[in-house]
mmCIF file of C-alpha atoms in Angstrom:
data_model
loop_
_atom_site.group_PDB
_atom_site.id
_atom_site.type_symbol
_atom_site.label_atom_id
_atom_site.label_comp_id
_atom_site.label_asym_id
_atom_site.label_seq_id
_atom_site.Cartn_x
_atom_site.Cartn_y
_atom_site.Cartn_z
ATOM 1 C CA MET A 1 5.470 -39.707 -9.581
ATOM 2 C CA GLY A 2 2.101 -40.975 -8.417
ATOM 3 C CA ASP A 3 -0.793 -38.869 -7.192
ATOM 4 C CA ASP A 4 0.985 -36.283 -5.093
ATOM 5 C CA GLY A 5 -1.953 -34.105 -4.096
ATOM 6 C CA VAL A 6 -0.477 -31.092 -5.908
ATOM 7 C CA VAL A 7 -0.922 -32.007 -9.565
ATOM 8 C CA ASP A 8 -2.516 -34.905 -11.413
ATOM 9 C CA PRO A 9 0.118 -36.970 -13.255
ATOM 10 C CA GLY A 10 -2.653 -38.699 -15.175
ATOM 11 C CA PHE A 11 -3.668 -35.364 -16.695
ATOM 12 C CA TRP A 12 -0.156 -34.449 -17.800
ATOM 13 C CA ALA A 13 1.077 -37.829 -19.053
ATOM 14 C CA GLY A 14 1.560 -37.495 -22.807
ATOM 15 C CA LYS A 15 -0.021 -34.014 -22.827
ATOM 16 C CA ARG A 16 1.528 -31.779 -25.490
ATOM 17 C CA VAL A 17 2.578 -28.581 -23.708
ATOM 18 C CA LEU A 18 4.286 -25.423 -24.950
ATOM 19 C CA VAL A 19 6.149 -23.348 -22.360
ATOM 20 C CA THR A 20 7.313 -19.906 -23.450
ATOM 21 C CA GLY A 21 10.266 -18.637 -21.460
ATOM 22 C CA HIS A 22 11.383 -22.194 -20.641
ATOM 23 C CA THR A 23 15.057 -21.182 -20.491
ATOM 24 C CA GLY A 24 14.436 -18.775 -17.609
ATOM 25 C CA PHE A 25 14.637 -19.547 -13.909
ATOM 26 C CA LYS A 26 10.935 -20.205 -13.318
ATOM 27 C CA GLY A 27 10.469 -21.774 -16.753
ATOM 28 C CA SER A 28 13.274 -24.250 -16.061
ATOM 29 C CA TRP A 29 11.697 -25.491 -12.815
ATOM 30 C CA LEU A 30 8.313 -25.754 -14.556
ATOM 31 C CA SER A 31 9.719 -27.587 -17.589
ATOM 32 C CA LEU A 32 11.559 -30.123 -15.457
ATOM 33 C CA TRP A 33 8.460 -30.827 -13.354
ATOM 34 C CA LEU A 34 6.424 -31.341 -16.538
ATOM 35 C CA GLN A 35 9.057 -33.794 -17.750
ATOM 36 C CA LEU A 36 8.754 -35.759 -14.499
ATOM 37 C CA LEU A 37 4.974 -35.834 -14.988
ATOM 38 C CA GLY A 38 5.440 -37.450 -18.410
ATOM 39 C CA ALA A 39 4.274 -34.501 -20.500
ATOM 40 C CA ASP A 40 5.427 -33.958 -24.082
ATOM 41 C CA VAL A 41 7.209 -30.672 -23.333
ATOM 42 C CA HIS A 42 8.152 -28.049 -25.919
ATOM 43 C CA GLY A 43 9.685 -24.647 -25.283
ATOM 44 C CA LEU A 44 10.065 -21.298 -27.053
ATOM 45 C CA ALA A 45 12.446 -18.739 -25.556
ATOM 46 C CA LEU A 46 15.604 -16.744 -25.970
ATOM 47 C CA GLU A 47 18.905 -18.247 -24.894
ATOM 48 C CA PRO A 48 19.426 -18.136 -21.103
ATOM 49 C CA HIS A 49 20.171 -14.610 -19.899
ATOM 50 C CA THR A 50 22.719 -15.609 -17.269
ATOM 51 C CA THR A 51 25.895 -17.645 -17.008
ATOM 52 C CA PRO A 52 25.548 -19.971 -15.220
ATOM 53 C CA ALA A 53 21.852 -20.698 -15.776
ATOM 54 C CA LEU A 54 19.593 -23.370 -14.315
ATOM 55 C CA PHE A 55 18.494 -24.368 -17.822
ATOM 56 C CA THR A 56 22.032 -25.426 -18.750
ATOM 57 C CA GLU A 57 23.263 -26.523 -15.307
ATOM 58 C CA ALA A 58 20.336 -28.938 -14.842
ATOM 59 C CA GLY A 59 20.222 -30.117 -18.463
ATOM 60 C CA ILE A 60 16.595 -29.062 -18.860
ATOM 61 C CA ALA A 61 16.810 -29.419 -22.653
ATOM 62 C CA GLU A 62 17.505 -33.151 -22.326
ATOM 63 C CA GLY A 63 13.861 -34.005 -21.694
ATOM 64 C CA MET A 64 12.091 -31.603 -24.057
ATOM 65 C CA HIS A 65 12.108 -30.018 -27.489
ATOM 66 C CA SER A 66 13.630 -26.557 -27.167
ATOM 67 C CA VAL A 67 13.337 -23.800 -29.781
ATOM 68 C CA VAL A 68 15.201 -20.497 -29.556
ATOM 69 C CA GLY A 69 12.973 -17.632 -30.635
ATOM 70 C CA ASP A 70 11.796 -14.149 -29.715
ATOM 71 C CA ILE A 71 8.133 -13.605 -28.797
ATOM 72 C CA ARG A 72 8.428 -10.049 -30.113
ATOM 73 C CA SER A 73 8.066 -11.656 -33.567
ATOM 74 C CA TYR A 74 4.528 -12.836 -34.301
ATOM 75 C CA GLU A 75 5.792 -14.996 -37.162
ATOM 76 C CA VAL A 76 8.175 -16.819 -34.820
ATOM 77 C CA VAL A 77 5.447 -17.467 -32.244
ATOM 78 C CA LEU A 78 2.901 -18.611 -34.840
ATOM 79 C CA ALA A 79 5.403 -20.972 -36.447
ATOM 80 C CA ALA A 80 6.202 -22.489 -33.038
ATOM 81 C CA LEU A 81 2.568 -23.132 -32.159
ATOM 82 C CA ARG A 82 1.795 -24.573 -35.582
ATOM 83 C CA ALA A 83 4.785 -26.921 -35.337
ATOM 84 C CA VAL A 84 4.031 -28.061 -31.780
ATOM 85 C CA ARG A 85 0.207 -28.131 -31.935
ATOM 86 C CA PRO A 86 0.006 -27.909 -28.139
ATOM 87 C CA GLU A 87 -3.057 -28.632 -26.060
ATOM 88 C CA VAL A 88 -1.767 -26.443 -23.220
ATOM 89 C CA VAL A 89 0.192 -23.182 -23.507
ATOM 90 C CA LEU A 90 1.966 -21.833 -20.413
ATOM 91 C CA HIS A 91 3.200 -18.334 -21.238
ATOM 92 C CA LEU A 92 6.123 -17.296 -19.024
ATOM 93 C CA ALA A 93 8.399 -15.430 -21.466
ATOM 94 C CA ALA A 94 8.905 -11.846 -20.276
ATOM 95 C CA GLN A 95 11.275 -9.028 -19.437
ATOM 96 C CA ALA A 96 10.940 -9.594 -15.701
ATOM 97 C CA GLN A 97 13.138 -6.966 -14.021
ATOM 98 C CA VAL A 98 11.807 -3.695 -12.599
ATOM 99 C CA ARG A 99 15.132 -1.870 -12.843
ATOM 100 C CA GLU A 100 15.733 -3.131 -16.387
ATOM 101 C CA SER A 101 12.349 -1.709 -17.346
ATOM 102 C CA TYR A 102 13.573 1.756 -16.366
ATOM 103 C CA ALA A 103 16.659 1.285 -18.550
ATOM 104 C CA SER A 104 14.739 -0.230 -21.474
ATOM 105 C CA PRO A 105 11.040 0.695 -21.346
ATOM 106 C CA VAL A 106 10.421 0.199 -25.085
ATOM 107 C CA GLY A 107 11.880 -3.305 -25.024
ATOM 108 C CA THR A 108 9.933 -4.113 -21.878
ATOM 109 C CA TYR A 109 6.604 -3.109 -23.402
ATOM 110 C CA ALA A 110 7.454 -4.855 -26.673
ATOM 111 C CA THR A 111 8.109 -8.138 -24.871
ATOM 112 C CA ASN A 112 5.496 -8.032 -22.139
ATOM 113 C CA VAL A 113 2.590 -6.458 -24.016
ATOM 114 C CA MET A 114 3.029 -7.269 -27.702
ATOM 115 C CA GLY A 115 4.715 -10.566 -26.861
ATOM 116 C CA SER A 116 1.556 -11.558 -24.999
ATOM 117 C CA VAL A 117 -0.568 -10.379 -27.934
ATOM 118 C CA HIS A 118 1.496 -12.583 -30.242
ATOM 119 C CA VAL A 119 1.095 -15.647 -28.017
ATOM 120 C CA LEU A 120 -2.653 -15.131 -27.646
ATOM 121 C CA GLU A 121 -3.208 -14.472 -31.348
ATOM 122 C CA ALA A 122 -1.071 -17.461 -32.372
ATOM 123 C CA ALA A 123 -3.054 -19.626 -29.951
ATOM 124 C CA ARG A 124 -6.262 -18.317 -31.532
ATOM 125 C CA GLN A 125 -4.948 -19.493 -34.909
ATOM 126 C CA THR A 126 -3.972 -22.960 -33.582
ATOM 127 C CA PRO A 127 -7.010 -25.267 -33.194
ATOM 128 C CA SER A 128 -5.197 -27.744 -30.918
ATOM 129 C CA VAL A 129 -4.963 -25.235 -28.048
ATOM 130 C CA ARG A 130 -7.555 -25.869 -25.334
ATOM 131 C CA VAL A 131 -5.916 -24.169 -22.325
ATOM 132 C CA LEU A 132 -3.731 -21.069 -22.004
ATOM 133 C CA VAL A 133 -2.251 -19.606 -18.822
ATOM 134 C CA ASN A 134 -0.550 -16.202 -18.999
ATOM 135 C CA VAL A 135 1.870 -15.785 -16.084
ATOM 136 C CA THR A 136 2.083 -12.153 -14.994
ATOM 137 C CA THR A 137 3.079 -10.785 -11.566
ATOM 138 C CA ASP A 138 1.869 -9.590 -8.169
ATOM 139 C CA LYS A 139 2.891 -6.086 -9.276
ATOM 140 C CA VAL A 140 -0.057 -5.682 -11.671
ATOM 141 C CA TYR A 141 -2.179 -4.094 -8.938
ATOM 142 C CA GLU A 142 -2.473 -0.356 -8.348
ATOM 143 C CA ASN A 143 -0.383 -0.364 -5.173
ATOM 144 C CA THR A 144 -1.961 1.889 -2.549
ATOM 145 C CA GLY A 145 0.350 0.684 0.227
ATOM 146 C CA SER A 146 -2.481 -1.288 1.805
ATOM 147 C CA ALA A 147 -1.475 -3.690 4.592
ATOM 148 C CA ARG A 148 -4.006 -6.270 3.443
ATOM 149 C CA GLY A 149 -3.547 -8.520 0.434
ATOM 150 C CA TYR A 150 -4.785 -7.467 -2.993
ATOM 151 C CA ARG A 151 -7.661 -9.474 -4.493
ATOM 152 C CA GLU A 152 -8.086 -10.442 -8.131
ATOM 153 C CA ASP A 153 -11.021 -8.050 -8.631
ATOM 154 C CA GLU A 154 -9.085 -4.941 -7.554
ATOM 155 C CA PRO A 155 -7.842 -2.240 -9.963
ATOM 156 C CA LEU A 156 -4.759 -2.867 -12.068
ATOM 157 C CA GLY A 157 -1.995 -0.280 -12.278
ATOM 158 C CA GLY A 158 1.779 -0.130 -12.115
ATOM 159 C CA PHE A 159 4.125 2.717 -11.252
ATOM 160 C CA ASP A 160 7.087 1.475 -13.309
ATOM 161 C CA PRO A 161 7.269 0.209 -16.914
ATOM 162 C CA TYR A 162 7.596 -3.428 -15.844
ATOM 163 C CA SER A 163 4.563 -3.397 -13.549
ATOM 164 C CA SER A 164 2.394 -1.451 -15.978
ATOM 165 C CA SER A 165 3.451 -3.658 -18.905
ATOM 166 C CA LYS A 166 2.275 -6.691 -16.975
ATOM 167 C CA GLY A 167 -0.956 -4.902 -16.086
ATOM 168 C CA ALA A 168 -1.452 -4.227 -19.790
ATOM 169 C CA SER A 169 -0.775 -7.908 -20.516
ATOM 170 C CA GLU A 170 -3.587 -8.752 -18.094
ATOM 171 C CA LEU A 171 -5.963 -6.420 -19.967
ATOM 172 C CA VAL A 172 -4.970 -7.960 -23.293
ATOM 173 C CA THR A 173 -5.541 -11.461 -21.912
ATOM 174 C CA SER A 174 -8.986 -10.524 -20.600
ATOM 175 C CA ALA A 175 -9.963 -8.935 -23.910
ATOM 176 C CA TYR A 176 -8.839 -11.972 -25.937
ATOM 177 C CA ARG A 177 -10.609 -14.334 -23.534
ATOM 178 C CA ARG A 178 -13.918 -12.487 -23.772
ATOM 179 C CA SER A 179 -13.688 -11.563 -27.468
ATOM 180 C CA PHE A 180 -12.411 -14.796 -28.962
ATOM 181 C CA PHE A 181 -11.730 -17.716 -26.648
ATOM 182 C CA SER A 182 -14.829 -18.061 -24.466
ATOM 183 C CA ASP A 183 -17.138 -18.871 -27.363
ATOM 184 C CA ALA A 184 -14.495 -21.113 -28.949
ATOM 185 C CA GLY A 185 -14.249 -23.383 -25.928
ATOM 186 C CA VAL A 186 -10.648 -22.386 -25.111
ATOM 187 C CA ALA A 187 -10.064 -21.791 -21.396
ATOM 188 C CA VAL A 188 -7.792 -18.814 -20.664
ATOM 189 C CA ALA A 189 -6.517 -17.524 -17.329
ATOM 190 C CA SER A 190 -3.784 -15.339 -15.886
ATOM 191 C CA ALA A 191 -1.628 -16.230 -12.889
ATOM 192 C CA ARG A 192 -0.274 -13.499 -10.623
ATOM 193 C CA ALA A 193 2.760 -14.291 -8.481
ATOM 194 C CA GLY A 194 6.011 -12.551 -7.724
ATOM 195 C CA ASN A 195 9.127 -12.363 -5.588
ATOM 196 C CA VAL A 196 9.786 -15.989 -6.439
ATOM 197 C CA ILE A 197 12.948 -17.490 -4.978
ATOM 198 C CA GLY A 198 14.718 -20.815 -5.377
ATOM 199 C CA GLY A 199 17.901 -22.620 -6.276
ATOM 200 C CA GLY A 200 19.469 -21.827 -9.619
ATOM 201 C CA ASP A 201 18.520 -18.163 -9.881
ATOM 202 C CA TRP A 202 21.548 -16.149 -11.008
ATOM 203 C CA ALA A 203 19.685 -13.061 -12.229
ATOM 204 C CA SER A 204 21.238 -9.693 -11.542
ATOM 205 C CA ASP A 205 19.528 -7.120 -9.336
ATOM 206 C CA ARG A 206 17.426 -9.698 -7.502
ATOM 207 C CA LEU A 207 17.621 -10.063 -3.722
ATOM 208 C CA VAL A 208 18.424 -13.733 -3.090
ATOM 209 C CA PRO A 209 20.900 -14.115 -5.990
ATOM 210 C CA ASP A 210 22.623 -10.907 -4.839
ATOM 211 C CA ILE A 211 22.854 -12.300 -1.294
ATOM 212 C CA LEU A 212 24.292 -15.594 -2.532
ATOM 213 C CA ARG A 213 26.868 -13.877 -4.726
ATOM 214 C CA ALA A 214 28.063 -11.794 -1.774
ATOM 215 C CA LEU A 215 28.208 -14.792 0.558
ATOM 216 C CA GLN A 216 30.139 -16.931 -1.907
ATOM 217 C CA ALA A 217 32.565 -14.045 -2.481
ATOM 218 C CA ASN A 218 32.795 -13.504 1.306
ATOM 219 C CA VAL A 219 31.932 -9.805 1.054
ATOM 220 C CA PRO A 220 29.153 -7.826 2.800
ATOM 221 C CA VAL A 221 25.650 -8.072 1.343
ATOM 222 C CA HIS A 222 24.429 -4.685 0.042
ATOM 223 C CA ILE A 223 20.664 -4.123 0.006
ATOM 224 C CA ARG A 224 18.624 -1.143 -1.202
ATOM 225 C CA ASN A 225 15.499 -1.142 0.915
ATOM 226 C CA PRO A 226 15.675 -3.258 4.091
ATOM 227 C CA ASP A 227 12.112 -2.384 5.160
ATOM 228 C CA ALA A 228 10.371 -3.315 1.888
ATOM 229 C CA VAL A 229 7.826 -6.108 2.417
ATOM 230 C CA ARG A 230 7.127 -8.651 -0.327
ATOM 231 C CA PRO A 231 5.173 -11.944 -0.636
ATOM 232 C CA TRP A 232 8.284 -14.148 -0.931
ATOM 233 C CA GLN A 233 7.711 -17.761 -1.993
ATOM 234 C CA HIS A 234 9.684 -20.728 -3.260
ATOM 235 C CA VAL A 235 9.427 -21.127 -7.030
ATOM 236 C CA LEU A 236 7.652 -24.475 -6.701
ATOM 237 C CA GLU A 237 4.691 -22.799 -4.979
ATOM 238 C CA PRO A 238 3.454 -20.755 -7.960
ATOM 239 C CA VAL A 239 4.618 -23.414 -10.437
ATOM 240 C CA SER A 240 2.349 -25.922 -8.690
ATOM 241 C CA GLY A 241 -0.400 -23.314 -8.947
ATOM 242 C CA TYR A 242 0.092 -22.919 -12.695
ATOM 243 C CA LEU A 243 -0.152 -26.675 -13.177
ATOM 244 C CA ARG A 244 -3.228 -27.002 -10.967
ATOM 245 C CA LEU A 245 -4.873 -24.054 -12.732
ATOM 246 C CA ALA A 246 -4.247 -25.557 -16.183
ATOM 247 C CA GLU A 247 -5.778 -28.851 -15.058
ATOM 248 C CA ARG A 248 -8.896 -27.136 -13.761
ATOM 249 C CA LEU A 249 -9.192 -25.002 -16.895
ATOM 250 C CA SER A 250 -9.192 -28.177 -18.958
ATOM 251 C CA LEU A 251 -11.870 -29.773 -16.767
ATOM 252 C CA ASP A 252 -14.109 -26.790 -15.951
ATOM 253 C CA GLY A 253 -13.392 -24.306 -18.732
ATOM 254 C CA GLU A 254 -14.883 -20.840 -18.430
ATOM 255 C CA ALA A 255 -15.935 -21.462 -14.826
ATOM 256 C CA VAL A 256 -12.318 -21.005 -13.683
ATOM 257 C CA ALA A 257 -11.128 -18.633 -16.432
ATOM 258 C CA GLY A 258 -9.762 -15.208 -15.466
ATOM 259 C CA PRO A 259 -7.104 -14.036 -12.980
ATOM 260 C CA TRP A 260 -5.673 -15.996 -10.015
ATOM 261 C CA ASN A 261 -3.257 -14.990 -7.254
ATOM 262 C CA PHE A 262 -0.566 -17.410 -6.069
ATOM 263 C CA GLY A 263 1.313 -16.199 -3.035
ATOM 264 C CA PRO A 264 2.528 -17.269 0.414
ATOM 265 C CA LEU A 265 0.665 -17.346 3.681
ATOM 266 C CA ASP A 266 0.262 -13.908 5.243
ATOM 267 C CA ALA A 267 2.900 -14.663 7.870
ATOM 268 C CA ASP A 268 5.521 -15.073 5.122
ATOM 269 C CA ALA A 269 5.197 -11.552 3.729
ATOM 270 C CA LYS A 270 8.496 -10.429 5.237
ATOM 271 C CA PRO A 271 10.803 -7.409 4.949
ATOM 272 C CA VAL A 272 14.044 -7.614 2.997
ATOM 273 C CA SER A 273 16.115 -7.371 6.189
ATOM 274 C CA TRP A 274 14.485 -10.549 7.554
ATOM 275 C CA ILE A 275 15.346 -12.471 4.383
ATOM 276 C CA VAL A 276 18.975 -11.334 4.580
ATOM 277 C CA GLU A 277 19.309 -12.298 8.242
ATOM 278 C CA GLN A 278 17.864 -15.757 7.584
ATOM 279 C CA MET A 279 20.223 -16.377 4.669
ATOM 280 C CA LEU A 280 23.232 -15.260 6.711
ATOM 281 C CA ARG A 281 22.445 -17.963 9.270
ATOM 282 C CA HIS A 282 23.279 -20.593 6.649
ATOM 283 C CA TRP A 283 26.776 -19.162 6.003
ATOM 284 C CA PRO A 284 28.857 -18.968 9.207
ATOM 285 C CA GLY A 285 31.694 -16.471 9.051
ATOM 286 C CA ASN A 286 29.845 -14.167 6.653
ATOM 287 C CA GLN A 287 30.564 -10.436 6.369
ATOM 288 C CA GLY A 288 27.083 -9.242 7.340
ATOM 289 C CA TRP A 289 25.009 -6.751 5.377
ATOM 290 C CA ARG A 290 24.980 -3.038 4.611
ATOM 291 C CA VAL A 291 22.436 -0.592 3.220
ATOM 292 C CA ASP A 292 23.304 0.639 -0.261
ATOM 293 C CA SER A 293 22.530 4.342 0.033
ATOM 294 C CA GLY A 294 23.010 5.194 -3.638
ATOM 295 C CA PRO A 295 20.175 6.565 -5.821
ATOM 296 C CA HIS A 296 17.580 3.956 -6.746
ATOM 297 C CA PRO A 297 14.401 4.032 -8.869
ATOM 298 C CA HIS A 298 10.999 3.901 -7.196
ATOM 299 C CA GLU A 299 9.928 0.577 -5.691
ATOM 300 C CA ALA A 300 6.782 -0.060 -3.658
ATOM 301 C CA ALA A 301 7.369 -0.358 0.084
ATOM 302 C CA TYR A 302 4.633 -2.908 0.792
ATOM 303 C CA LEU A 303 2.913 -5.590 -1.253
ATOM 304 C CA ARG A 304 0.841 -8.632 -0.317
ATOM 305 C CA LEU A 305 -1.571 -10.905 -2.179
ATOM 306 C CA ASP A 306 -4.878 -12.368 -1.051
ATOM 307 C CA ILE A 307 -4.806 -16.055 -2.065
ATOM 308 C CA SER A 308 -8.229 -17.030 -0.740
ATOM 309 C CA LYS A 309 -9.602 -17.496 -4.276
ATOM 310 C CA ALA A 310 -6.941 -20.099 -5.140
ATOM 311 C CA ARG A 311 -7.395 -21.846 -1.811
ATOM 312 C CA THR A 312 -11.164 -22.195 -2.160
ATOM 313 C CA GLY A 313 -11.473 -22.367 -5.957
ATOM 314 C CA LEU A 314 -8.526 -24.621 -6.809
ATOM 315 C CA GLY A 315 -7.743 -26.337 -3.526
ATOM 316 C CA TRP A 316 -4.254 -24.864 -3.789
ATOM 317 C CA GLN A 317 -2.212 -23.514 -0.902
ATOM 318 C CA PRO A 318 1.477 -23.041 -0.057
ATOM 319 C CA ARG A 319 3.334 -26.091 1.233
ATOM 320 C CA TRP A 320 6.640 -24.641 2.440
ATOM 321 C CA THR A 321 7.124 -21.837 4.915
ATOM 322 C CA LEU A 322 9.531 -19.093 3.979
ATOM 323 C CA GLU A 323 12.102 -20.487 6.402
ATOM 324 C CA GLN A 324 11.854 -23.889 4.709
ATOM 325 C CA ALA A 325 12.171 -22.244 1.287
ATOM 326 C CA LEU A 326 15.365 -20.457 2.320
ATOM 327 C CA GLU A 327 16.779 -23.711 3.717
ATOM 328 C CA LYS A 328 16.086 -25.385 0.354
ATOM 329 C CA ILE A 329 17.819 -22.553 -1.514
ATOM 330 C CA ALA A 330 20.883 -22.716 0.719
ATOM 331 C CA ALA A 331 21.069 -26.511 0.329
ATOM 332 C CA TRP A 332 20.687 -26.254 -3.455
ATOM 333 C CA HIS A 333 23.477 -23.707 -3.818
ATOM 334 C CA ARG A 334 25.794 -25.555 -1.461
ATOM 335 C CA GLY A 335 25.223 -28.668 -3.573
ATOM 336 C CA TRP A 336 25.877 -26.812 -6.813
ATOM 337 C CA HIS A 337 29.009 -25.223 -5.359
ATOM 338 C CA ALA A 338 30.233 -28.685 -4.270
ATOM 339 C CA GLY A 339 29.805 -30.066 -7.788
ATOM 340 C CA GLN A 340 26.727 -32.218 -7.208
ATOM 341 C CA ASP A 341 24.524 -33.393 -10.080
ATOM 342 C CA VAL A 342 22.326 -30.305 -10.494
ATOM 343 C CA ARG A 343 19.559 -32.062 -12.408
ATOM 344 C CA ALA A 344 19.298 -34.711 -9.690
ATOM 345 C CA LEU A 345 19.416 -32.040 -6.988
ATOM 346 C CA THR A 346 16.585 -30.100 -8.622
ATOM 347 C CA ILE A 347 14.488 -33.231 -9.170
ATOM 348 C CA GLU A 348 14.976 -34.165 -5.522
ATOM 349 C CA GLN A 349 13.516 -30.838 -4.414
ATOM 350 C CA ILE A 350 10.577 -31.121 -6.825
ATOM 351 C CA ARG A 351 9.760 -34.569 -5.474
ATOM 352 C CA ALA A 352 10.123 -33.414 -1.879
ATOM 353 C CA TYR A 353 7.697 -30.569 -2.531
ATOM 354 C CA ALA A 354 5.225 -32.757 -4.445
ATOM 355 C CA SER A 355 5.175 -35.368 -1.674
ATOM 356 C CA GLY A 356 4.601 -32.728 0.981
ATOM 357 C CA GLY A 357 7.944 -33.509 2.602
ATOM 358 C CA LEU A 358 11.069 -31.495 3.343
#
């Protein structure tokens, strides 16, 4: 792709990379971008959770070696790392839904905490590994309702099982980094991002997929909390951050190890109602939206991230505004609905982002 100012193709060309959770929404975008960069991409994950799924619709498996396995099994994870012998591990596999964590807290902790332990321990037992990035979430912070963005050095917490499980994963990552990896010359970091949106997300109980399903069915959009504010961002924003972070970890090691926030500009921390209104603009003749007044589990009303560390320490910053991101999502789903080549459509958006264009 040439030097695009976001990632270094020369670093990734031929690099042996293991992505856990590669069959998921974010993992699929990441895996395809790595393929375009010329990396030797391997994946370990469960089968896709949705039908349709970006992984299958865009033929992500065509350009990588894909293994189906559960990170809740240490033996499965260790066997995968020993077979792949990766230089870089990007750990994305997770139970990623807040509401699902209320329904299945034990499974959530098993995947998000012990799954991370298994990945870290297997990496410790695999001498080829030089860089590991654990992808967590913006929800790892103890949310006090502050209007300013949370910084990486602020206290971890988590009201719900999902958020607290990811906070625990952060603690595990820090302990492994300081206890085992720092002295071994393995660079380990965590990446905190959330409320990621983009084409090809068909997950249940997630705002933009729920909006798209309602629009395509020509029924009103039902939302739970129209005033909730989140740091919404297109999936390629944090994915570019993960790639940039891995590059810098390889070059600078312990100097850039530890946690990093990847979020939008402050102006793009918007309420749910704003997102819905913007999406409705792309579907003339829609049925509008309604508030779902039924009982719902606790969700934080306000959440923002401070990304100054990534901007100054990695030279990373968002490229697309939230309005541009929503336009890209609408275009992607219109293309998919019209029967376009989904792999080509997804590649086109990756290249547009990487080149700084629209």
